[in-house]
């Protein structure tokens, strides 16, 4: 983004290796639990982070990274199931502000984890 590399690492907010953000090859830094913070800002872009509880009762508080480039906003939001050693973290990616949208599938397809199967028994 504007010549900067932004990397995101999944991990439970309360875990030993939490959700973290790396800028330009730096070490991953966890998000401050007490308040969100602006991580990087330029004349036409910003990168900020926060801990949010957008769906109480469904998920616990999770980390969110938002990157704004002009009118386009890219959000990486983590959902965590379970706690501590039993937790599993998933990253959701959303893009807003585009003039046109094409469906993008991936390993799990356009429906995300909704139709995902189970890993085979080992």
CSV table of N, CA and C in Angstrom, one decimal:
chain,number,residue,atom,x,y,z
A,1,UNK,N,0.8,-1.2,0.0
A,1,UNK,CA,0.0,0.0,0.0
A,1,UNK,C,0.9,1.2,0.0
A,2,UNK,N,0.8,2.0,-1.1
A,2,UNK,CA,1.7,3.2,-1.2
A,2,UNK,C,3.1,2.9,-0.9
A,3,UNK,N,3.6,1.7,-1.4
A,3,UNK,CA,5.0,1.3,-1.1
A,3,UNK,C,5.3,0.6,0.2
A,4,UNK,N,4.2,0.5,1.0
A,4,UNK,CA,4.4,-0.2,2.3
A,4,UNK,C,3.8,-1.6,2.3
A,5,UNK,N,4.5,-2.5,2.9
A,5,UNK,CA,4.0,-3.9,3.0
A,5,UNK,C,3.3,-4.1,4.4
A,6,UNK,N,2.1,-4.5,4.3
A,6,UNK,CA,1.3,-4.8,5.5
A,6,UNK,C,0.9,-6.2,5.6
A,7,UNK,N,1.4,-6.9,6.7
A,7,UNK,CA,1.1,-8.3,6.9
A,7,UNK,C,0.3,-8.5,8.1
A,8,UNK,N,-0.7,-9.5,8.1
A,8,UNK,CA,-1.5,-9.8,9.2
A,8,UNK,C,-1.3,-11.2,9.6
A,9,UNK,N,-1.2,-11.5,10.9
A,9,UNK,CA,-1.1,-12.8,11.5
A,9,UNK,C,-2.3,-13.1,12.3
A,10,UNK,N,-3.0,-14.2,12.1
A,10,UNK,CA,-4.1,-14.7,12.9
A,10,UNK,C,-3.7,-15.2,14.2
A,11,UNK,N,-4.5,-15.1,15.2
A,11,UNK,CA,-4.2,-15.6,16.5
A,11,UNK,C,-5.1,-15.1,17.5
A,12,UNK,N,-5.5,-15.9,18.6
A,12,UNK,CA,-6.5,-15.4,19.6
A,12,UNK,C,-6.0,-14.1,20.3
A,13,UNK,N,-6.9,-13.2,20.6
A,13,UNK,CA,-6.5,-12.0,21.2
A,13,UNK,C,-5.8,-12.2,22.6
A,14,UNK,N,-6.3,-13.3,23.3
A,14,UNK,CA,-5.7,-13.6,24.6
A,14,UNK,C,-4.7,-14.7,24.6
A,15,UNK,N,-4.2,-15.1,23.4
A,15,UNK,CA,-3.3,-16.2,23.3
A,15,UNK,C,-1.8,-15.8,23.3
A,16,UNK,N,-1.0,-16.8,23.3
A,16,UNK,CA,0.5,-16.6,23.4
A,16,UNK,C,1.0,-16.0,22.1
A,17,UNK,N,0.4,-16.3,21.0
A,17,UNK,CA,0.7,-15.7,19.7
A,17,UNK,C,-0.5,-15.0,19.1
A,18,UNK,N,-0.8,-13.8,19.5
A,18,UNK,CA,-2.1,-13.2,19.2
A,18,UNK,C,-2.1,-12.6,17.8
A,19,UNK,N,-3.3,-12.2,17.3
A,19,UNK,CA,-3.4,-11.4,16.1
A,19,UNK,C,-2.4,-10.3,16.1
A,20,UNK,N,-1.7,-10.2,15.0
A,20,UNK,CA,-0.6,-9.2,14.9
A,20,UNK,C,-0.5,-8.5,13.6
A,21,UNK,N,0.1,-7.4,13.5
A,21,UNK,CA,0.4,-6.7,12.3
A,21,UNK,C,1.8,-6.4,12.1
A,22,UNK,N,2.4,-6.6,10.9
A,22,UNK,CA,3.8,-6.3,10.6
A,22,UNK,C,3.8,-5.3,9.5
A,23,UNK,N,4.6,-4.3,9.6
A,23,UNK,CA,4.8,-3.2,8.6
A,23,UNK,C,6.2,-3.3,8.1
A,24,UNK,N,6.3,-3.4,6.8
A,24,UNK,CA,7.6,-3.4,6.1
A,24,UNK,C,8.6,-4.3,6.6
A,25,UNK,N,8.2,-5.6,7.0
A,25,UNK,CA,9.1,-6.6,7.4
A,25,UNK,C,9.4,-6.5,8.9
A,26,UNK,N,8.7,-5.7,9.7
A,26,UNK,CA,9.0,-5.6,11.1
A,26,UNK,C,8.4,-6.8,11.8
A,27,UNK,N,8.8,-7.0,13.1
A,27,UNK,CA,8.2,-8.0,13.9
A,27,UNK,C,6.7,-7.8,14.0
A,28,UNK,N,5.9,-8.8,14.2
A,28,UNK,CA,4.4,-8.7,14.4
A,28,UNK,C,4.2,-8.1,15.7
A,29,UNK,N,3.3,-7.0,15.7
A,29,UNK,CA,2.9,-6.4,17.0
A,29,UNK,C,1.4,-6.7,17.2
A,30,UNK,N,1.1,-7.1,18.4
A,30,UNK,CA,-0.3,-7.3,18.7
A,30,UNK,C,-1.1,-6.0,18.8
A,31,UNK,N,-2.4,-6.0,18.7
A,31,UNK,CA,-3.2,-4.8,18.8
A,31,UNK,C,-3.4,-4.5,20.3
A,32,UNK,N,-3.3,-3.2,20.6
A,32,UNK,CA,-3.6,-2.8,22.0
A,32,UNK,C,-5.0,-3.1,22.4
A,33,UNK,N,-5.2,-3.8,23.4
A,33,UNK,CA,-6.5,-4.2,23.9
A,33,UNK,C,-7.4,-3.1,24.4
A,34,UNK,N,-6.8,-2.1,24.9
A,34,UNK,CA,-7.5,-1.0,25.6
A,34,UNK,C,-8.1,0.0,24.6
A,35,UNK,N,-7.5,0.2,23.4
A,35,UNK,CA,-8.0,1.1,22.5
A,35,UNK,C,-7.5,0.8,21.1
A,36,UNK,N,-8.2,1.2,20.1
A,36,UNK,CA,-7.6,1.0,18.7
A,36,UNK,C,-6.5,2.0,18.5
A,37,UNK,N,-5.8,1.8,17.4
A,37,UNK,CA,-4.8,2.8,17.1
A,37,UNK,C,-4.5,2.9,15.7
A,38,UNK,N,-4.1,4.1,15.3
A,38,UNK,CA,-3.7,4.4,13.9
A,38,UNK,C,-2.3,3.9,13.8
A,39,UNK,N,-2.1,2.9,12.9
A,39,UNK,CA,-0.8,2.3,12.8
A,39,UNK,C,0.1,3.0,11.8
A,40,UNK,N,-0.5,3.5,10.7
A,40,UNK,CA,0.3,4.2,9.6
A,40,UNK,C,-0.7,5.1,8.9
A,41,UNK,N,-0.2,6.3,8.5
A,41,UNK,CA,-1.0,7.2,7.8
A,41,UNK,C,-0.2,8.0,6.8
A,42,UNK,N,-0.8,8.2,5.6
A,42,UNK,CA,-0.2,9.0,4.6
A,42,UNK,C,-1.2,10.0,4.1
A,43,UNK,N,-0.9,10.7,3.0
A,43,UNK,CA,-1.8,11.7,2.5
A,43,UNK,C,-3.1,11.1,1.9
A,44,UNK,N,-3.0,9.9,1.4
A,44,UNK,CA,-4.2,9.3,0.8
A,44,UNK,C,-4.5,8.0,1.3
A,45,UNK,N,-3.9,7.6,2.4
A,45,UNK,CA,-4.2,6.2,3.0
A,45,UNK,C,-4.0,6.2,4.5
A,46,UNK,N,-4.7,5.2,5.2
A,46,UNK,CA,-4.4,5.0,6.6
A,46,UNK,C,-4.6,3.6,6.9
A,47,UNK,N,-3.9,3.1,8.0
A,47,UNK,CA,-4.0,1.8,8.5
A,47,UNK,C,-4.3,1.9,10.0
A,48,UNK,N,-5.4,1.3,10.4
A,48,UNK,CA,-5.8,1.4,11.8
A,48,UNK,C,-6.2,0.0,12.3
A,49,UNK,N,-6.2,-0.2,13.6
A,49,UNK,CA,-6.6,-1.4,14.2
A,49,UNK,C,-7.4,-1.2,15.4
A,50,UNK,N,-8.2,-2.2,15.8
A,50,UNK,CA,-9.0,-2.1,17.0
A,50,UNK,C,-9.5,-3.5,17.4
A,51,UNK,N,-9.9,-3.6,18.7
A,51,UNK,CA,-10.5,-4.8,19.2
A,51,UNK,C,-12.0,-4.5,19.2
A,52,UNK,N,-12.9,-5.4,18.6
A,52,UNK,CA,-14.3,-5.1,18.6
A,52,UNK,C,-15.1,-6.3,18.9
A,53,UNK,N,-16.3,-6.1,19.4
A,53,UNK,CA,-17.3,-7.2,19.7
A,53,UNK,C,-18.5,-6.9,18.9
A,54,UNK,N,-18.4,-7.1,17.6
A,54,UNK,CA,-19.5,-6.7,16.7
A,54,UNK,C,-20.7,-7.7,16.7
A,55,UNK,N,-20.5,-8.9,17.2
A,55,UNK,CA,-21.6,-9.9,17.3
A,55,UNK,C,-21.6,-10.6,18.6
A,56,UNK,N,-22.0,-9.8,19.7
A,56,UNK,CA,-22.0,-10.4,21.0
A,56,UNK,C,-22.8,-11.7,21.1
A,57,UNK,N,-22.4,-12.7,21.8
A,57,UNK,CA,-23.1,-13.9,21.9
A,57,UNK,C,-22.8,-14.9,20.8
A,58,UNK,N,-22.3,-14.4,19.7
A,58,UNK,CA,-21.9,-15.3,18.6
A,58,UNK,C,-20.4,-15.5,18.6
A,59,UNK,N,-19.6,-14.4,18.7
A,59,UNK,CA,-18.2,-14.5,18.8
A,59,UNK,C,-17.8,-13.6,20.0
A,60,UNK,N,-16.6,-13.8,20.5
A,60,UNK,CA,-16.1,-13.0,21.5
A,60,UNK,C,-15.4,-11.8,20.9
A,61,UNK,N,-14.8,-10.9,21.7
A,61,UNK,CA,-14.1,-9.7,21.1
A,61,UNK,C,-13.0,-10.2,20.2
A,62,UNK,N,-12.8,-9.6,19.0
A,62,UNK,CA,-11.8,-10.0,18.1
A,62,UNK,C,-11.1,-8.8,17.5
A,63,UNK,N,-10.0,-9.0,16.8
A,63,UNK,CA,-9.2,-8.0,16.3
A,63,UNK,C,-9.7,-7.6,14.9
A,64,UNK,N,-9.5,-6.4,14.5
A,64,UNK,CA,-9.8,-5.9,13.2
A,64,UNK,C,-8.8,-4.9,12.7
A,65,UNK,N,-8.4,-5.1,11.4
A,65,UNK,CA,-7.4,-4.1,10.8
A,65,UNK,C,-8.2,-3.5,9.6
A,66,UNK,N,-8.1,-2.2,9.6
A,66,UNK,CA,-8.8,-1.5,8.5
A,66,UNK,C,-7.8,-0.6,7.7
A,67,UNK,N,-7.8,-0.8,6.4
A,67,UNK,CA,-6.9,0.0,5.5
A,67,UNK,C,-7.8,0.8,4.6
A,68,UNK,N,-7.6,2.1,4.6
A,68,UNK,CA,-8.3,3.0,3.7
A,68,UNK,C,-7.4,3.6,2.7
A,69,UNK,N,-7.7,3.5,1.4
A,69,UNK,CA,-7.0,4.1,0.3
A,69,UNK,C,-7.9,4.9,-0.5
A,70,UNK,N,-8.0,6.2,-0.3
A,70,UNK,CA,-9.0,7.0,-1.0
A,70,UNK,C,-10.3,6.6,-0.6
A,71,UNK,N,-11.2,6.2,-1.5
A,71,UNK,CA,-12.6,5.8,-1.2
A,71,UNK,C,-12.7,4.3,-0.9
A,72,UNK,N,-11.6,3.6,-1.1
A,72,UNK,CA,-11.7,2.1,-0.9
A,72,UNK,C,-11.2,1.8,0.5
A,73,UNK,N,-12.0,0.9,1.1
A,73,UNK,CA,-11.7,0.4,2.4
A,73,UNK,C,-11.5,-1.1,2.4
A,74,UNK,N,-10.4,-1.6,2.9
A,74,UNK,CA,-10.1,-3.0,3.0
A,74,UNK,C,-10.0,-3.4,4.5
A,75,UNK,N,-10.9,-4.3,4.9
A,75,UNK,CA,-10.9,-4.7,6.3
A,75,UNK,C,-10.6,-6.2,6.5
A,76,UNK,N,-9.7,-6.5,7.4
A,76,UNK,CA,-9.3,-7.8,7.8
A,76,UNK,C,-9.8,-8.0,9.2
A,77,UNK,N,-10.8,-8.9,9.4
A,77,UNK,CA,-11.5,-9.1,10.7
A,77,UNK,C,-11.3,-10.5,11.1
A,78,UNK,N,-10.9,-10.7,12.3
A,78,UNK,CA,-10.7,-12.1,12.8
A,78,UNK,C,-11.8,-12.5,13.7
A,79,UNK,N,-12.2,-13.8,13.5
A,79,UNK,CA,-13.2,-14.4,14.4
A,79,UNK,C,-12.5,-15.6,15.1
A,80,UNK,N,-12.7,-15.7,16.4
A,80,UNK,CA,-12.0,-16.8,17.1
A,80,UNK,C,-13.0,-17.6,17.8
A,81,UNK,N,-12.9,-18.9,17.6
A,81,UNK,CA,-13.8,-19.9,18.3
A,81,UNK,C,-13.0,-20.5,19.4
A,82,UNK,N,-13.6,-20.6,20.6
A,82,UNK,CA,-12.9,-21.2,21.8
A,82,UNK,C,-11.9,-20.2,22.4
A,83,UNK,N,-11.2,-20.7,23.4
A,83,UNK,CA,-10.3,-19.8,24.2
A,83,UNK,C,-9.0,-20.5,24.4
A,84,UNK,N,-7.9,-19.7,24.5
A,84,UNK,CA,-6.6,-20.2,24.8
A,84,UNK,C,-6.1,-21.3,23.9
A,85,UNK,N,-5.7,-22.5,24.4
A,85,UNK,CA,-5.1,-23.6,23.6
A,85,UNK,C,-6.2,-24.2,22.7
A,86,UNK,N,-7.4,-24.1,23.1
A,86,UNK,CA,-8.5,-24.7,22.2
A,86,UNK,C,-9.1,-23.8,21.2
A,87,UNK,N,-8.5,-22.6,21.0
A,87,UNK,CA,-9.1,-21.7,20.1
A,87,UNK,C,-8.6,-21.9,18.6
A,88,UNK,N,-9.5,-21.5,17.7
A,88,UNK,CA,-9.2,-21.5,16.3
A,88,UNK,C,-9.6,-20.1,15.8
A,89,UNK,N,-8.7,-19.5,15.0
A,89,UNK,CA,-8.9,-18.1,14.5
A,89,UNK,C,-9.0,-18.2,13.0
A,90,UNK,N,-10.0,-17.4,12.5
A,90,UNK,CA,-10.2,-17.3,11.1
A,90,UNK,C,-10.2,-15.8,10.7
A,91,UNK,N,-9.7,-15.5,9.5
A,91,UNK,CA,-9.6,-14.1,9.0
A,91,UNK,C,-10.6,-13.9,7.9
A,92,UNK,N,-11.5,-12.9,8.0
A,92,UNK,CA,-12.4,-12.5,7.0
A,92,UNK,C,-11.8,-11.2,6.3
A,93,UNK,N,-12.0,-11.2,5.0
A,93,UNK,CA,-11.5,-10.0,4.2
A,93,UNK,C,-12.7,-9.4,3.5
A,94,UNK,N,-12.9,-8.1,3.7
A,94,UNK,CA,-13.9,-7.4,2.9
A,94,UNK,C,-13.4,-6.1,2.3
A,95,UNK,N,-13.9,-5.8,1.2
A,95,UNK,CA,-13.5,-4.6,0.4
A,95,UNK,C,-14.7,-3.8,0.1
A,96,UNK,N,-14.7,-2.5,0.5
A,96,UNK,CA,-15.8,-1.6,0.2
A,96,UNK,C,-15.3,-0.4,-0.6
A,97,UNK,N,-16.3,0.2,-1.4
A,97,UNK,CA,-15.9,1.4,-2.1
A,97,UNK,C,-15.5,1.2,-3.5
A,98,UNK,N,-15.6,-0.1,-4.0
A,98,UNK,CA,-15.3,-0.3,-5.4
A,98,UNK,C,-16.4,0.0,-6.3
A,99,UNK,N,-16.1,0.4,-7.6
A,99,UNK,CA,-17.2,0.7,-8.6
A,99,UNK,C,-17.9,-0.5,-9.0
A,100,UNK,N,-17.2,-1.6,-9.2
A,100,UNK,CA,-17.7,-2.9,-9.7
A,100,UNK,C,-17.1,-4.0,-8.8
A,101,UNK,N,-17.9,-5.1,-8.7
A,101,UNK,CA,-17.5,-6.2,-7.9
A,101,UNK,C,-17.6,-7.5,-8.7
A,102,UNK,N,-16.6,-8.3,-8.7
A,102,UNK,CA,-16.6,-9.6,-9.2
A,102,UNK,C,-16.6,-10.6,-8.1
A,103,UNK,N,-17.2,-11.8,-8.2
A,103,UNK,CA,-17.2,-12.8,-7.2
A,103,UNK,C,-15.8,-13.4,-7.1
A,104,UNK,N,-15.3,-13.6,-6.0
A,104,UNK,CA,-14.0,-14.1,-5.8
A,104,UNK,C,-14.2,-15.4,-4.9
A,105,UNK,N,-13.8,-16.5,-5.4
A,105,UNK,CA,-13.8,-17.7,-4.6
A,105,UNK,C,-12.4,-18.0,-4.1
A,106,UNK,N,-12.3,-18.9,-3.3
A,106,UNK,CA,-11.0,-19.3,-2.7
A,106,UNK,C,-11.1,-20.7,-2.3
A,107,UNK,N,-10.3,-21.1,-1.4
A,107,UNK,CA,-10.3,-22.5,-1.0
A,107,UNK,C,-11.6,-22.9,-0.5
A,108,UNK,N,-12.3,-22.0,0.2
A,108,UNK,CA,-13.7,-22.3,0.7
A,108,UNK,C,-14.8,-21.8,-0.2
A,109,UNK,N,-14.5,-21.1,-1.2
A,109,UNK,CA,-15.5,-20.6,-2.2
A,109,UNK,C,-16.1,-19.3,-1.7
A,110,UNK,N,-17.1,-18.8,-2.4
A,110,UNK,CA,-17.6,-17.5,-2.1
A,110,UNK,C,-18.5,-17.5,-0.9
A,111,UNK,N,-18.9,-18.6,-0.3
A,111,UNK,CA,-19.7,-18.7,0.9
A,111,UNK,C,-18.8,-18.8,2.1
A,112,UNK,N,-17.5,-18.7,2.0
A,112,UNK,CA,-16.6,-18.8,3.2
A,112,UNK,C,-16.7,-20.1,3.8
A,113,UNK,N,-16.7,-20.1,5.1
A,113,UNK,CA,-16.7,-21.3,5.9
A,113,UNK,C,-18.1,-22.0,6.1
A,114,UNK,N,-19.1,-21.3,5.6
A,114,UNK,CA,-20.5,-21.8,5.8
A,114,UNK,C,-20.7,-23.2,5.2
A,115,UNK,N,-20.1,-23.6,4.1
A,115,UNK,CA,-20.3,-24.9,3.5
A,115,UNK,C,-19.0,-25.7,3.6
A,116,UNK,N,-18.1,-25.4,4.5
A,116,UNK,CA,-16.8,-26.1,4.6
A,116,UNK,C,-17.1,-27.4,5.3
A,117,UNK,N,-16.3,-28.4,4.9
A,117,UNK,CA,-16.4,-29.8,5.5
A,117,UNK,C,-15.5,-29.9,6.6
A,118,UNK,N,-15.3,-31.1,7.0
A,118,UNK,CA,-14.4,-31.4,8.1
A,118,UNK,C,-13.1,-32.0,7.6
A,119,UNK,N,-12.0,-31.8,8.2
A,119,UNK,CA,-10.7,-32.4,7.9
A,119,UNK,C,-10.8,-33.9,8.1
A,120,UNK,N,-10.2,-34.7,7.2
A,120,UNK,CA,-10.3,-36.1,7.3
A,120,UNK,C,-9.5,-36.6,8.6
A,121,UNK,N,-10.0,-37.7,9.2
A,121,UNK,CA,-9.4,-38.2,10.4
A,121,UNK,C,-8.0,-38.7,10.1
A,122,UNK,N,-7.1,-38.5,11.0
A,122,UNK,CA,-5.7,-38.9,10.7
A,122,UNK,C,-5.4,-40.2,11.4
